[in-house]
Amino acid sequence: MQATKPSETKVVLTGIKPTNHPHIGNYIGAIRPGIELVSQAEHSLLFIADYHALTTVQDPKELREYTLSVAATWIACGLDPERTVIYRQSDVPEIFELAWILSCVTPKGLLNRSHAYKAKVQENQTAEKEDLDFGISMGLFSYPVLMAADILLFNTDIVPVGEDQVQHVEVARDIAQKFNRVFGDVLKLPNHFLKAESVVPGLDGRKMSKSYGNHIPLFLESKKMRKMIMKIITDSTPPEAPKEPKGSVLYTLYKEFSSINQANELANLYREGVGWGEVKQMLFERIEEYFKGPALTYNDLISHPEKIDAILKDGGMRARDLAEPTMKKVRAAVRG
Ligand code: ADP
Ligand code: TRP
């Protein structure tokens, strides 16, 4: 499969599962590059994959909270809802109609080979469970079909994803090919675009992840953010001892939010000898400064959820309009 540059293409689409409040790792690894990519495309769509999240988030209050938080974060960080159609997956019923139709041409074996399902089966094997499908819902199993519908409904050219989602875009391609073989040439074959992965370390130096509990949420209130940054684990090197910036969590994070000059200044301080407390204070101030504008927008949106609902509702209607021509063709192709 060919990975094409978004700037050479027409329709760029990506989805985000609302399973947490976005953290700094999500920002650097997904949100910042995602906004850059969609801004280069002729048409772009970004949606909150709330029904995909249902495989794990089954508390409606939580689902709504994360949905609003993810949408507000992307908008606060620069996603322009006028330019990019931003919507909630569950507001576009055509996706689920298409998902069913696609599931009828999808070989079950294709889904048996899907990595999320295989990983769960493997877990059961390791735990010596008698039923290898223990704890696996149909939603988890058919997750890639729904994702194929998300993508194929909009004649998507490019899907920017992280490494772990490449297989799902390939499955979408396979399913589209199968559909076209059975019903005629209706669905466009998408390509993935692999984002350059920079792994952001968390408080304990491992990859920042909600599942490790070592993440720094994006829009923390100032005092809490400072406290959080003070928690970043450092070694016991005394302040005056020269230090190596490379590989230091504090330096790695600082660099993400500063100019080359600012990063070089900190690297020099490291080499001259600087106390970790001082570096942490610098990092805190850098992050505060960097997110000052976005935090204002985020807080305004989060305290007025009706504004986010209105943006998503409008996006949902635009998405349905965009989906209609494909859905008409699909219905005509399958129903005769
Ligand atoms: P988490 O591990 O906290 O559950 P997700 O798996 O929901 O995060 O990640 C969502 C997106 O954010 C993915 O595109 C992933 O590549 C990116 N991402 C998450 N954590 C990091 C990190 N530590 N460094 C870089 N990118 C990350
Ligand atoms: N599966 C993706 C993830 O876990 C989210 C997603 C759902 C998605 N539908 C999509 C991504 C369509 C790109 C295109 O991150």
XYZ file of C-alpha atoms and ligand atoms in Angstrom:
378
model
C 0.000 0.000 0.000
C 1.194 3.441 -0.945
C 1.454 6.114 1.719
C 0.729 9.415 -0.007
C 1.315 12.918 1.299
C -1.894 14.608 2.470
C -0.986 17.772 0.580
C -1.279 15.858 -2.710
C -4.728 14.624 -1.919
C -8.304 15.654 -1.670
C -10.006 13.975 1.247
C -8.187 13.449 4.526
C -10.127 11.823 7.341
C -9.244 10.658 10.808
C -11.055 9.548 13.940
C -10.249 9.808 17.629
C -11.623 7.487 20.247
C -12.878 9.456 23.266
C -11.406 7.231 25.954
C -9.659 9.862 28.036
C -8.919 13.534 28.568
C -6.120 14.243 26.096
C -2.642 14.426 27.598
C 0.668 15.918 26.484
C 1.649 12.654 24.721
C -1.565 12.749 22.677
C -0.903 16.379 21.855
C 2.601 15.845 20.530
C 1.949 12.458 18.929
C -1.496 12.992 17.450
C -3.120 16.407 17.854
C -0.321 18.744 16.729
C 0.666 16.664 13.653
C -3.021 15.911 12.931
C -3.939 19.590 12.769
C -0.960 20.244 10.526
C -2.014 17.423 8.173
C -5.659 18.360 7.873
C -4.773 21.975 7.282
C -2.894 20.923 4.117
C -5.762 18.915 2.657
C -8.371 20.133 0.213
C -11.167 18.535 2.267
C -10.750 17.260 5.778
C -12.902 15.420 8.241
C -12.173 14.692 11.864
C -14.598 12.792 14.003
C -15.007 11.615 17.558
C -15.376 7.839 17.328
C -17.769 7.597 20.275
C -19.381 4.309 19.213
C -15.950 2.754 18.762
C -15.188 3.809 22.333
C -18.253 1.854 23.495
C -16.150 -1.304 23.417
C -14.504 -0.005 26.596
C -16.319 3.120 27.849
C -19.768 2.001 28.934
C -20.666 4.785 31.318
C -22.668 7.412 29.375
C -21.510 10.251 31.626
C -17.903 9.344 30.988
C -18.450 8.942 27.263
C -19.985 12.410 27.036
C -17.282 13.958 29.196
C -14.480 12.503 27.044
C -16.288 13.327 23.799
C -16.601 16.994 24.809
C -13.053 17.082 26.107
C -11.535 15.614 22.929
C -13.548 17.930 20.667
C -12.737 21.009 22.782
C -9.044 20.084 22.856
C -8.694 19.762 19.086
C -10.544 23.024 18.509
C -8.584 24.830 21.237
C -5.328 23.564 19.745
C -6.149 25.059 16.362
C -8.515 22.818 14.434
C -10.810 25.126 12.486
C -14.381 23.743 12.441
C -15.168 25.869 9.377
C -12.430 24.240 7.332
C -12.515 20.757 8.816
C -15.800 18.943 9.264
C -15.730 17.893 12.898
C -18.477 15.533 14.038
C -19.555 12.808 16.384
C -19.595 9.372 14.759
C -22.944 8.539 16.394
C -24.574 11.543 14.676
C -24.075 9.952 11.251
C -26.382 6.901 10.975
C -25.175 6.184 7.435
C -21.887 4.947 8.939
C -23.704 2.150 10.748
C -25.836 1.293 7.736
C -22.705 0.973 5.636
C -20.967 -1.016 8.401
C -23.659 -3.689 8.238
C -23.498 -3.920 4.460
C -19.716 -4.175 4.610
C -19.868 -6.844 7.283
C -21.836 -9.000 4.839
C -18.941 -9.035 2.366
C -16.175 -9.228 4.978
C -14.652 -12.673 5.411
C -14.679 -13.570 9.106
C -11.101 -14.770 8.734
C -9.982 -11.232 7.974
C -11.230 -10.135 11.387
C -9.759 -13.210 13.095
C -6.394 -11.857 11.991
C -7.024 -8.362 13.312
C -4.422 -7.472 15.949
C -6.731 -6.184 18.705
C -8.791 -9.376 18.575
C -5.715 -11.593 18.314
C -4.163 -9.871 21.334
C -7.259 -10.614 23.424
C -7.292 -14.263 22.334
C -3.613 -14.449 23.198
C -4.341 -13.038 26.664
C -6.953 -15.743 27.196
C -4.518 -18.369 25.992
C -1.862 -17.156 28.416
C -4.401 -17.132 31.249
C -5.292 -20.718 30.209
C -8.945 -19.797 29.776
C -11.055 -22.596 28.363
C -13.029 -20.146 26.205
C -10.545 -18.258 24.050
C -13.209 -15.654 23.264
C -13.727 -14.932 26.950
C -14.515 -11.245 27.550
C -14.521 -10.420 23.833
C -17.579 -8.536 22.582
C -18.870 -8.551 19.019
C -18.045 -4.832 19.047
C -14.371 -5.543 19.634
C -14.378 -8.290 17.026
C -16.045 -6.252 14.294
C -14.302 -2.967 15.226
C -12.361 -2.923 11.909
C -15.596 -3.149 9.869
C -17.007 -0.074 11.574
C -13.704 1.684 10.981
C -13.876 0.699 7.295
C -17.348 2.263 7.107
C -16.044 5.459 8.780
C -13.430 5.745 6.076
C -15.177 4.460 2.930
C -18.366 6.490 3.390
C -16.495 9.702 2.620
C -14.439 8.690 -0.423
C -11.384 9.166 1.719
C -8.007 9.365 -0.001
C -5.801 9.518 3.073
C -6.137 8.382 6.663
C -3.431 9.757 8.990
C -2.864 7.165 11.713
C -0.333 5.885 14.196
C 1.488 2.597 13.632
C -1.119 0.553 15.535
C -3.909 1.609 13.178
C -2.210 0.874 9.848
C -3.613 -2.656 9.781
C -7.134 -1.269 10.162
C -6.727 0.981 7.125
C -5.444 -2.023 5.165
C -8.530 -3.966 6.250
C -10.696 -1.064 5.024
C -8.968 -1.323 1.653
C -9.493 -5.086 1.502
C -13.170 -4.698 2.365
C -13.640 -1.974 -0.270
C -12.039 -4.203 -2.895
C -14.272 -7.083 -1.924
C -17.379 -4.868 -2.078
C -16.396 -3.524 -5.481
C -15.809 -7.047 -6.798
C -19.269 -8.133 -5.698
C -21.322 -4.996 -6.398
C -19.342 -2.959 -8.942
C -16.868 -0.147 -8.635
C -18.423 2.075 -5.961
C -15.979 2.510 -3.095
C -12.716 4.408 -3.268
C -9.633 2.644 -1.899
C -8.009 4.651 0.917
C -4.330 4.929 1.829
C -2.865 5.404 5.242
C -0.436 8.145 6.130
C 1.886 7.150 8.915
C 2.594 10.004 11.269
C 6.202 10.297 12.345
C 6.091 8.760 15.789
C 7.919 10.605 18.485
C 7.425 8.837 21.770
C 6.792 11.304 24.554
C 7.989 10.109 27.959
C 5.739 10.368 30.993
C 6.382 11.229 34.646
C 8.317 8.008 35.232
C 10.283 8.028 31.962
C 8.206 5.302 30.284
C 6.007 6.185 27.289
C 3.403 8.648 28.493
C 0.125 6.770 28.576
C -3.116 6.896 30.459
C -2.790 3.180 31.077
C 0.501 3.699 32.963
C -0.969 6.572 34.977
C 2.157 8.604 34.153
C 0.475 11.177 31.927
C 0.272 14.946 32.188
C -3.228 16.143 31.236
C -3.220 19.055 28.812
C -5.285 21.746 30.438
C -4.597 21.449 34.124
C -5.166 24.391 36.369
C -1.847 26.206 36.953
C -1.091 24.974 40.504
C -1.925 21.381 39.622
C 0.205 21.527 36.489
C 3.173 22.791 38.496
C 2.712 20.045 41.072
C 2.508 17.460 38.302
C 5.702 18.667 36.641
C 7.517 18.673 39.972
C 6.673 14.945 40.131
C 8.723 14.061 37.050
C 11.302 11.545 38.157
C 14.944 12.678 38.042
C 18.137 11.183 39.398
C 20.167 12.314 42.395
C 22.896 14.162 40.468
C 23.753 17.328 42.491
C 22.862 20.698 40.929
C 26.444 21.730 40.129
C 27.277 18.473 38.263
C 27.244 18.701 34.434
C 24.322 16.787 32.928
C 23.483 15.199 29.594
C 20.330 16.674 28.010
C 19.817 13.753 25.627
C 17.543 11.150 27.180
C 16.418 13.478 29.988
C 12.608 13.524 30.326
C 12.630 17.193 31.305
C 14.741 18.198 28.331
C 12.746 16.016 25.907
C 9.501 17.658 26.995
C 10.996 21.152 27.061
C 12.254 20.787 23.498
C 8.762 19.976 22.218
C 7.476 23.327 23.389
C 10.348 25.637 22.613
C 12.304 27.227 19.805
C 15.704 25.813 18.812
C 17.382 28.676 20.681
C 15.436 28.054 23.856
C 16.247 24.333 23.696
C 19.937 25.091 23.120
C 19.966 27.420 26.104
C 18.622 24.670 28.304
C 21.119 22.169 26.873
C 23.918 24.591 27.816
C 22.538 24.949 31.329
C 22.574 21.162 31.644
C 26.224 21.034 30.628
C 27.165 23.821 33.027
C 25.259 22.161 35.860
C 21.740 23.076 36.934
C 19.389 21.844 39.659
C 16.458 19.659 38.612
C 14.064 21.910 40.533
C 15.117 24.857 38.405
C 14.650 22.869 35.179
C 11.219 21.728 36.324
C 10.227 25.335 36.995
C 11.449 26.290 33.504
C 9.472 23.446 31.946
C 6.356 24.440 33.860
C 6.650 28.041 32.674
C 7.294 26.917 29.084
C 4.220 24.680 29.034
C 2.050 27.362 30.632
C 3.165 29.886 28.067
C 2.724 27.468 25.153
C -0.852 26.548 26.091
C -1.958 29.985 27.346
C -4.150 30.747 24.326
C -5.495 27.214 23.812
C -6.318 26.929 27.551
C -8.553 30.020 27.340
C -10.483 28.526 24.416
C -10.609 25.083 26.028
C -11.958 26.406 29.329
C -14.518 28.533 27.562
C -15.760 25.562 25.504
C -15.792 23.123 28.421
C -17.784 25.521 30.567
C -20.249 26.003 27.682
C -20.806 22.442 26.442
C -23.692 23.723 24.334
C -21.113 25.456 22.119
C -19.314 22.140 21.518
C -22.625 20.361 20.923
C -23.550 22.996 18.338
C -20.232 22.614 16.503
C -20.540 18.817 16.476
C -24.182 18.961 15.413
C -23.368 21.257 12.513
C -20.445 19.003 11.568
C -22.726 15.974 11.745
C -25.137 17.548 9.277
C -22.323 18.488 6.913
C -20.922 14.957 7.209
C -24.320 13.446 6.363
C -24.564 15.666 3.279
C -21.108 14.551 2.199
C -21.982 10.896 2.827
C -25.236 10.920 0.892
C -23.897 10.476 -2.669
C -21.813 7.432 -1.672
C -24.622 5.955 0.364
C -27.033 6.387 -2.567
C -24.620 4.520 -4.825
C -24.119 1.785 -2.244
C -27.852 1.305 -1.730
C -28.472 1.211 -5.465
C -25.640 -1.272 -5.904
C -26.870 -3.700 -3.253
C -30.649 -3.354 -3.562
C -30.933 -3.091 -7.324
P -3.038 6.326 25.796
O -1.808 5.434 25.649
O -2.821 7.380 26.818
O -4.309 5.533 26.019
P -3.991 6.575 23.109
O -3.610 5.164 22.816
O -5.432 6.901 23.261
O -3.199 7.059 24.413
O -3.331 7.489 21.981
C -4.034 8.312 21.104
C -3.042 8.951 20.137
O -2.013 9.657 20.838
C -2.318 7.932 19.250
O -2.294 8.467 17.921
C -0.914 7.851 19.791
O 0.013 7.694 18.744
C -0.712 9.211 20.462
N 0.092 9.043 21.683
C -0.332 8.537 22.862
N 0.658 8.533 23.777
C 1.747 9.039 23.163
C 3.107 9.291 23.568
N 3.515 9.020 24.801
N 3.938 9.807 22.665
C 3.534 10.101 21.409
N 2.282 9.898 20.961
C 1.395 9.371 21.807
N -9.402 3.062 15.694
C -8.861 4.387 15.844
C -8.020 4.427 17.148
O -8.184 3.582 18.012
C -9.940 5.432 15.877
C -10.742 5.428 14.618
C -12.011 4.990 14.458
C -10.285 5.883 13.339
N -12.407 5.136 13.161
C -11.383 5.666 12.436
C -9.086 6.417 12.877
C -11.266 5.992 11.085
C -8.984 6.733 11.522
C -10.063 6.514 10.631
O -7.208 5.321 17.312
